[in-house]
Tab-separated table of C-alpha atoms in Angstrom:
chain	number	residue	atom	x	y	z
A	288	MET	CA	0.000	0.000	0.000
A	289	ARG	CA	2.861	2.357	0.819
A	290	VAL	CA	4.549	1.614	-2.509
A	291	LEU	CA	1.355	2.282	-4.462
A	292	ASN	CA	0.852	5.603	-2.708
A	293	GLU	CA	4.465	6.608	-3.318
A	294	ALA	CA	4.113	5.657	-6.978
A	295	ALA	CA	1.023	7.848	-7.342
A	296	GLN	CA	2.819	10.758	-5.689
A	297	LEU	CA	5.735	10.261	-8.069
A	298	GLY	CA	3.386	10.664	-11.038
A	299	VAL	CA	2.693	7.046	-11.924
A	300	MET	CA	-0.749	6.704	-13.511
A	301	GLN	CA	-1.182	2.973	-14.143
A	302	VAL	CA	-0.338	-0.208	-12.266
A	303	HIS	CA	-0.126	-3.476	-14.179
A	304	LEU	CA	-0.624	-6.519	-11.966
A	305	SER	CA	1.413	-9.080	-13.827
A	306	GLY	CA	3.853	-11.905	-13.209
A	307	GLY	CA	4.362	-14.802	-13.477
A	308	GLU	CA	0.695	-15.162	-12.557
A	309	PRO	CA	-0.857	-12.547	-10.243
A	310	GLY	CA	-3.718	-14.936	-9.470
A	311	THR	CA	-1.375	-16.780	-7.105
A	312	ARG	CA	-1.404	-13.758	-4.738
A	313	ARG	CA	-3.801	-14.245	-1.837
A	314	ASP	CA	-3.842	-10.475	-1.311
A	315	LEU	CA	-4.615	-9.557	-4.932
A	316	VAL	CA	-8.012	-8.040	-4.092
A	317	GLU	CA	-6.438	-5.906	-1.349
A	318	ILE	CA	-3.727	-4.752	-3.760
A	319	VAL	CA	-6.351	-3.652	-6.312
A	320	ALA	CA	-8.331	-1.826	-3.626
A	321	SER	CA	-5.174	-0.050	-2.467
A	322	ALA	CA	-4.329	0.988	-6.022
A	323	ARG	CA	-7.833	2.387	-6.470
A	324	THR	CA	-7.510	4.339	-3.214
A	325	ALA	CA	-4.195	5.737	-4.470
A	326	GLY	CA	-5.911	6.900	-7.664
A	327	LEU	CA	-4.140	4.455	-9.978
A	328	TYR	CA	-5.645	2.793	-13.045
A	329	THR	CA	-5.378	-0.976	-12.548
A	330	ASN	CA	-4.812	-3.547	-15.282
A	331	LEU	CA	-4.816	-7.258	-14.419
A	332	ILE	CA	-2.556	-9.236	-16.779
A	333	THR	CA	-3.368	-12.902	-16.319
A	334	SER	CA	-3.050	-16.301	-17.948
A	335	GLY	CA	-6.708	-16.804	-17.070
A	336	VAL	CA	-6.147	-20.078	-15.254
A	337	GLY	CA	-5.389	-18.713	-11.795
A	338	ILE	CA	-8.396	-16.426	-11.285
A	339	GLY	CA	-11.683	-17.951	-10.100
A	340	MET	CA	-15.072	-16.401	-10.816
A	341	GLY	CA	-15.535	-15.359	-7.195
A	342	THR	CA	-12.154	-13.641	-7.156
A	343	MET	CA	-12.981	-11.892	-10.429
A	344	HIS	CA	-16.168	-10.516	-8.885
A	345	ASP	CA	-14.249	-9.359	-5.800
A	346	LEU	CA	-11.605	-7.692	-7.970
A	347	THR	CA	-14.303	-5.813	-9.860
A	348	SER	CA	-15.876	-4.645	-6.616
A	349	ALA	CA	-12.436	-3.528	-5.403
A	350	GLY	CA	-12.130	-1.189	-8.401
A	351	LEU	CA	-10.236	-3.142	-11.073
A	352	ASP	CA	-10.274	-1.141	-14.331
A	353	HIS	CA	-9.153	-3.565	-17.057
A	354	VAL	CA	-8.283	-7.217	-17.691
A	355	GLN	CA	-5.854	-8.714	-20.195
A	356	ILE	CA	-6.020	-12.471	-20.757
A	357	SER	CA	-3.428	-14.372	-22.754
A	358	ILE	CA	-4.361	-17.145	-25.156
A	359	GLN	CA	-2.010	-19.613	-26.802
A	360	ASP	CA	-4.186	-20.542	-29.793
A	361	SER	CA	-7.733	-20.490	-31.113
A	362	ASP	CA	-7.732	-24.289	-31.182
A	363	PRO	CA	-8.377	-25.791	-27.710
A	364	ILE	CA	-6.128	-28.829	-28.179
A	365	SER	CA	-3.213	-26.797	-29.509
A	366	SER	CA	-3.729	-24.123	-26.848
A	367	ASP	CA	-3.573	-26.645	-24.011
A	368	HIS	CA	-0.522	-28.313	-25.539
A	369	ILE	CA	1.347	-25.017	-25.784
A	370	SER	CA	0.408	-23.975	-22.245
A	371	GLY	CA	1.225	-27.424	-20.871
A	372	TYR	CA	-1.986	-27.374	-18.843
A	373	SER	CA	-5.025	-29.501	-19.716
A	374	GLY	CA	-8.245	-27.487	-19.594
A	375	ALA	CA	-6.478	-24.107	-19.729
A	376	PHE	CA	-8.285	-22.988	-22.898
A	377	GLN	CA	-11.753	-23.463	-21.447
A	378	ARG	CA	-10.789	-21.680	-18.231
A	379	LYS	CA	-9.474	-18.717	-20.243
A	380	ILE	CA	-12.684	-18.497	-22.285
A	381	ALA	CA	-14.846	-18.760	-19.174
A	382	LEU	CA	-12.932	-15.985	-17.408
A	383	ALA	CA	-13.006	-13.726	-20.487
A	384	THR	CA	-16.769	-14.206	-20.705
A	385	GLU	CA	-17.163	-13.304	-17.035
A	386	VAL	CA	-14.964	-10.206	-17.390
A	387	VAL	CA	-17.230	-8.850	-20.131
A	388	ARG	CA	-20.368	-9.807	-18.179
A	389	LEU	CA	-19.050	-7.769	-15.252
A	390	GLY	CA	-18.651	-4.753	-17.540
A	391	LEU	CA	-14.855	-4.575	-17.557
A	392	PRO	CA	-12.939	-3.800	-20.756
A	393	LEU	CA	-11.123	-6.896	-22.027
A	394	THR	CA	-7.905	-7.237	-24.003
A	395	ILE	CA	-6.854	-10.551	-25.499
A	396	ASN	CA	-3.098	-11.109	-25.704
A	397	ALA	CA	-2.469	-13.690	-28.428
A	398	VAL	CA	1.010	-15.106	-27.895
A	399	VAL	CA	2.244	-15.950	-31.407
A	400	HIS	CA	5.016	-18.267	-32.610
A	401	ARG	CA	5.583	-21.007	-35.144
A	402	ALA	CA	2.918	-23.358	-33.798
A	403	ASN	CA	0.012	-20.924	-34.125
A	404	ILE	CA	1.058	-18.102	-36.450
A	405	ALA	CA	-1.067	-19.548	-39.279
A	406	ARG	CA	-4.219	-19.073	-37.153
A	407	ILE	CA	-4.042	-15.340	-36.526
A	408	ASP	CA	-7.390	-14.899	-38.329
A	409	GLN	CA	-9.058	-17.377	-35.993
A	410	MET	CA	-7.516	-15.765	-32.910
A	411	VAL	CA	-8.837	-12.368	-33.964
A	412	ASP	CA	-12.259	-13.949	-34.629
A	413	LEU	CA	-12.170	-15.472	-31.150
A	414	ALA	CA	-11.380	-12.093	-29.571
A	415	VAL	CA	-14.270	-10.503	-31.480
A	416	ALA	CA	-16.619	-13.292	-30.364
A	417	LEU	CA	-15.529	-12.717	-26.754
A	418	GLN	CA	-16.360	-8.986	-27.158
A	419	ALA	CA	-12.807	-7.942	-26.393
A	420	ARG	CA	-12.103	-4.292	-27.138
A	421	ARG	CA	-8.530	-4.977	-28.150
A	422	ILE	CA	-6.312	-7.846	-29.230
A	423	GLU	CA	-2.545	-7.733	-29.118
A	424	ILE	CA	-0.819	-10.091	-31.527
A	425	ALA	CA	2.312	-10.483	-29.440
A	426	HIS	CA	5.021	-12.453	-31.172
A	427	VAL	CA	7.139	-14.204	-28.598
A	428	GLN	CA	10.101	-12.109	-27.541
A	429	TYR	CA	13.061	-14.345	-26.831
A	430	TYR	CA	13.934	-13.686	-23.210
A	431	GLY	CA	13.686	-15.954	-20.193
A	432	TRP	CA	11.858	-19.208	-20.800
A	433	ALA	CA	11.156	-18.436	-24.456
A	434	LEU	CA	14.899	-18.093	-25.040
A	435	LYS	CA	15.284	-21.661	-23.787
A	436	ASN	CA	12.663	-22.729	-26.372
A	437	ARG	CA	13.776	-20.408	-29.166
A	438	SER	CA	14.474	-23.046	-31.835
A	439	ALA	CA	11.097	-24.679	-31.176
A	440	LEU	CA	9.139	-21.396	-31.227
A	441	MET	CA	10.851	-19.301	-33.910
A	442	PRO	CA	8.727	-18.735	-37.051
A	443	SER	CA	10.282	-18.236	-40.472
A	444	ARG	CA	10.640	-14.816	-42.073
A	445	ASP	CA	8.002	-15.776	-44.655
A	446	GLN	CA	5.560	-16.664	-41.890
A	447	VAL	CA	6.143	-13.339	-40.155
A	448	GLU	CA	5.758	-11.326	-43.360
A	449	GLN	CA	2.552	-13.162	-44.256
A	450	ALA	CA	1.216	-12.480	-40.768
A	451	VAL	CA	2.002	-8.759	-41.034
A	452	THR	CA	0.181	-8.572	-44.372
A	453	ARG	CA	-2.789	-10.453	-42.986
A	454	LEU	CA	-2.976	-8.157	-39.952
A	455	ASP	CA	-3.335	-5.132	-42.212
A	456	GLU	CA	-6.291	-6.850	-43.885
A	457	LEU	CA	-7.834	-7.813	-40.549
A	458	ARG	CA	-7.586	-4.225	-39.285
A	459	ARG	CA	-9.574	-3.039	-42.302
A	460	THR	CA	-12.126	-5.814	-41.860
A	461	HIS	CA	-12.684	-5.116	-38.159
A	462	THR	CA	-12.454	-1.310	-38.134
A	463	GLY	CA	-14.708	0.032	-35.391
A	464	ARG	CA	-15.202	-3.422	-33.884
A	465	ILE	CA	-11.876	-4.197	-32.211
A	466	VAL	CA	-8.421	-2.604	-31.990
A	467	ILE	CA	-5.695	-4.873	-33.366
A	468	ASP	CA	-2.147	-4.185	-32.196
A	469	ALA	CA	0.913	-6.232	-33.088
A	470	VAL	CA	4.444	-6.703	-31.774
A	471	VAL	CA	6.784	-8.068	-34.457
A	472	PRO	CA	9.519	-10.440	-33.248
A	473	ASP	CA	12.747	-8.518	-32.784
A	474	TYR	CA	14.763	-11.028	-34.787
A	475	TYR	CA	13.015	-9.925	-37.993
A	476	ALA	CA	13.054	-6.182	-37.345
A	477	ARG	CA	15.334	-3.683	-39.076
A	478	PHE	CA	15.704	-1.501	-35.998
A	479	PRO	CA	15.385	-2.488	-32.318
A	480	LYS	CA	12.588	-1.331	-30.059
A	481	PRO	CA	13.450	1.013	-27.196
A	482	CYS	CA	13.810	-0.952	-23.981
A	483	VAL	CA	10.408	-0.369	-22.280
A	484	GLY	CA	10.322	3.078	-23.871
A	485	GLY	CA	13.923	3.675	-22.858
A	486	TRP	CA	15.670	2.214	-19.801
A	487	GLY	CA	14.549	4.101	-16.688
A	488	ARG	CA	12.427	6.586	-18.630
A	489	ARG	CA	8.804	5.466	-18.477
A	490	SER	CA	8.205	2.497	-16.208
A	491	LEU	CA	9.420	0.406	-13.308
A	492	ASN	CA	8.738	-3.102	-12.030
A	493	VAL	CA	8.369	-4.032	-8.377
A	494	THR	CA	8.987	-7.731	-7.755
A	495	PRO	CA	7.283	-9.780	-5.010
A	496	SER	CA	10.507	-9.577	-2.984
A	497	GLY	CA	10.455	-5.762	-3.201
A	498	ARG	CA	13.318	-5.300	-5.649
A	499	VAL	CA	12.641	-2.576	-8.217
A	500	LEU	CA	13.666	-3.198	-11.826
A	501	PRO	CA	13.825	-0.927	-14.885
A	502	CYS	CA	12.279	-3.799	-16.901
A	503	HIS	CA	10.882	-7.253	-16.190
A	504	ALA	CA	14.023	-9.060	-17.386
A	505	ALA	CA	16.633	-6.735	-15.863
A	506	GLU	CA	17.758	-9.311	-13.306
A	507	SER	CA	19.193	-11.360	-16.183
A	508	ILE	CA	22.033	-8.796	-16.402
A	509	PRO	CA	24.742	-9.600	-13.830
A	510	GLY	CA	26.399	-6.898	-11.768
A	511	LEU	CA	23.437	-4.506	-11.483
A	512	GLU	CA	22.508	-3.214	-8.029
A	513	PHE	CA	18.739	-3.234	-7.511
A	514	TRP	CA	17.357	-1.267	-4.592
A	515	ASN	CA	14.451	-2.598	-2.539
A	516	VAL	CA	11.254	-0.822	-1.469
A	517	ARG	CA	11.901	-2.035	2.080
A	518	ASP	CA	14.983	0.185	2.182
A	519	HIS	CA	14.154	3.083	-0.171
A	520	SER	CA	11.122	4.992	-1.373
A	521	ILE	CA	9.990	4.593	-4.971
A	522	GLY	CA	11.042	8.181	-5.607
A	523	GLU	CA	14.560	7.534	-4.315
A	524	ILE	CA	14.827	4.381	-6.401
A	525	TRP	CA	13.590	6.085	-9.552
A	526	ALA	CA	16.056	8.942	-9.208
A	527	SER	CA	19.123	7.303	-7.692
A	528	SER	CA	19.110	3.516	-8.005
A	529	PRO	CA	22.375	2.291	-9.600
A	530	ALA	CA	20.402	-0.147	-11.762
A	531	PHE	CA	18.135	2.590	-13.153
A	532	ASN	CA	21.054	4.883	-13.895
A	533	ALA	CA	23.215	2.160	-15.438
A	534	PHE	CA	21.701	2.523	-18.920
A	535	ARG	CA	19.569	5.650	-18.583
A	536	GLY	CA	19.957	8.132	-21.426
A	537	THR	CA	22.529	7.767	-24.193
A	538	ALA	CA	25.937	8.438	-22.593
A	539	PHE	CA	26.717	4.710	-22.304
A	540	LEU	CA	26.048	3.962	-25.977
A	541	PRO	CA	28.906	2.643	-28.151
A	542	GLU	CA	29.266	3.257	-31.851
A	543	PRO	CA	27.407	3.067	-34.161
A	544	CYS	CA	24.662	4.050	-31.671
A	545	ALA	CA	26.494	7.061	-30.226
A	546	SER	CA	26.387	8.945	-33.534
A	547	CYS	CA	23.127	7.439	-34.863
A	548	GLU	CA	20.189	9.764	-35.508
A	549	ARG	CA	17.917	7.186	-33.814
A	550	ARG	CA	19.792	7.198	-30.500
A	551	GLU	CA	17.038	9.219	-28.792
A	552	ILE	CA	14.367	6.955	-30.329
A	553	ASP	CA	15.480	3.423	-29.530
A	554	PHE	CA	18.382	4.119	-27.102
A	555	GLY	CA	20.401	1.309	-28.620
A	556	GLY	CA	17.637	-1.251	-28.171
A	557	CYS	CA	17.152	-3.812	-25.429
A	558	ARG	CA	19.904	-4.146	-22.811
A	559	CYS	CA	18.785	-7.630	-21.750
A	560	GLN	CA	18.763	-8.837	-25.341
A	561	ALA	CA	22.160	-7.284	-25.998
A	562	PHE	CA	23.548	-9.172	-23.012
A	563	ALA	CA	21.828	-12.446	-23.927
A	564	LEU	CA	23.195	-12.388	-27.468
A	565	THR	CA	26.619	-10.785	-26.999
A	566	GLY	CA	27.489	-11.113	-23.330
A	567	ASP	CA	27.770	-7.309	-23.077
A	568	ALA	CA	24.777	-5.324	-21.804
A	569	ARG	CA	26.281	-2.094	-23.198
A	570	ALA	CA	26.557	-3.418	-26.742
A	571	THR	CA	24.350	-2.329	-29.605
A	572	ASP	CA	21.305	-4.599	-29.666
A	573	PRO	CA	22.202	-7.098	-32.446
A	574	VAL	CA	18.654	-6.797	-33.792
A	575	CYS	CA	19.705	-3.479	-35.345
A	576	HIS	CA	20.900	-3.960	-38.928
A	577	LEU	CA	23.739	-1.504	-38.149
A	578	SER	CA	25.084	-3.609	-35.288
A	579	PRO	CA	28.445	-5.308	-35.933
A	580	ARG	CA	26.818	-8.470	-34.470
A	581	HIS	CA	23.661	-8.369	-36.592
A	582	ALA	CA	24.621	-11.497	-38.537
A	583	LEU	CA	24.237	-13.438	-35.287
A	584	VAL	CA	20.520	-12.605	-35.152
A	585	ALA	CA	19.939	-13.836	-38.686
A	586	GLU	CA	21.835	-17.019	-37.868
A	587	LEU	CA	19.789	-17.677	-34.737
A	588	ALA	CA	16.501	-16.912	-36.491
A	589	ALA	CA	17.306	-19.593	-39.039
A	590	MET	CA	17.802	-22.230	-36.311
A	591	ARG	CA	14.501	-24.082	-36.055
A	592	GLU	CA	13.768	-27.560	-34.834
A	593	GLU	CA	10.666	-29.566	-34.078
A	594	ALA	CA	11.488	-30.261	-30.461
A	595	PRO	CA	9.204	-30.755	-27.449
A	596	TYR	CA	8.707	-27.614	-25.406
A	597	SER	CA	10.702	-27.257	-22.222
A	598	TYR	CA	8.094	-26.198	-19.678
A	599	ARG	CA	8.605	-24.179	-16.533
A	600	ARG	CA	7.097	-26.426	-13.864
A	601	MET	CA	6.195	-23.687	-11.402
A	602	GLY	CA	2.473	-22.975	-11.369
A	603	HIS	CA	0.865	-23.186	-14.798
A	604	ALA	CA	2.816	-20.610	-16.855
A	605	SER	CA	3.925	-21.903	-20.243
A	606	ALA	CA	7.062	-21.529	-22.294
A	607	ALA	CA	5.404	-19.102	-24.666
A	608	GLU	CA	3.077	-17.471	-22.169
A	609	SER	CA	5.625	-16.503	-19.564
A	610	ALA	CA	8.047	-14.791	-21.887
A	611	THR	CA	6.178	-11.941	-23.572
A	612	PRO	CA	5.990	-8.126	-22.596
């Protein structure tokens, strides 16, 4: 409650209750009520399998503003296989139906990769049928558990390009009915995306242990010092935490980023991805076609195999589900 109040005083406007799976928190309703009291807009980001109908009703009464539910496919059998949890698809659909019945705006997050990319049409149709106001076609971003499954999840360039073309057609078809957003996989982009809008510029993550991160994957970078809300206020952490200041701004950027006209747009790309691919968190994100390590991205994108998914056996989060922004 203290952290939420400090965040509001700092100027934060939205709180995203994410994870992992926020439905595992026994105090989730109290957290939502505290956020409402602090004047924050609350968005529940859930797999849909950890929230019961009674809890959903209590969350609504506590002041929840919005719900985002992830789906792994439009096909129930494929969806359950990808999630690694039998019955997950039906639980997601049931919760989405209840969210709309309770009058909350619903977003569907369609986690896309090689196994389901051919069914984007059907996933959009499903979101429309569920009366979602928005669907995000979120290609898997290869951090965390998805990185472990990269060769099994990576689509081909042709598949991605066909999907982008089809999305343009779907937007025209469903104009005024549903908003369709899309996140293209970094490995097929020409330029990198700014790391959460720029490292330490727009958002912060508070973990269950109280550590505050500039992005959800920041702990994958060794050597960073993360301050904890038990020891510092959110304002102090935002302004002075060594982790937040490590890659804030552009002073740390190497060439070609340092002299690039896009340096204030993408800030050299993702620090976690740069570290994962090069071993150096200060390096130019290899996704950028100007990076001296760009050939590595093309090489990794071409590595595909039909291998069983390696599941994270904590709770019910899946390889694909637990790895997207």
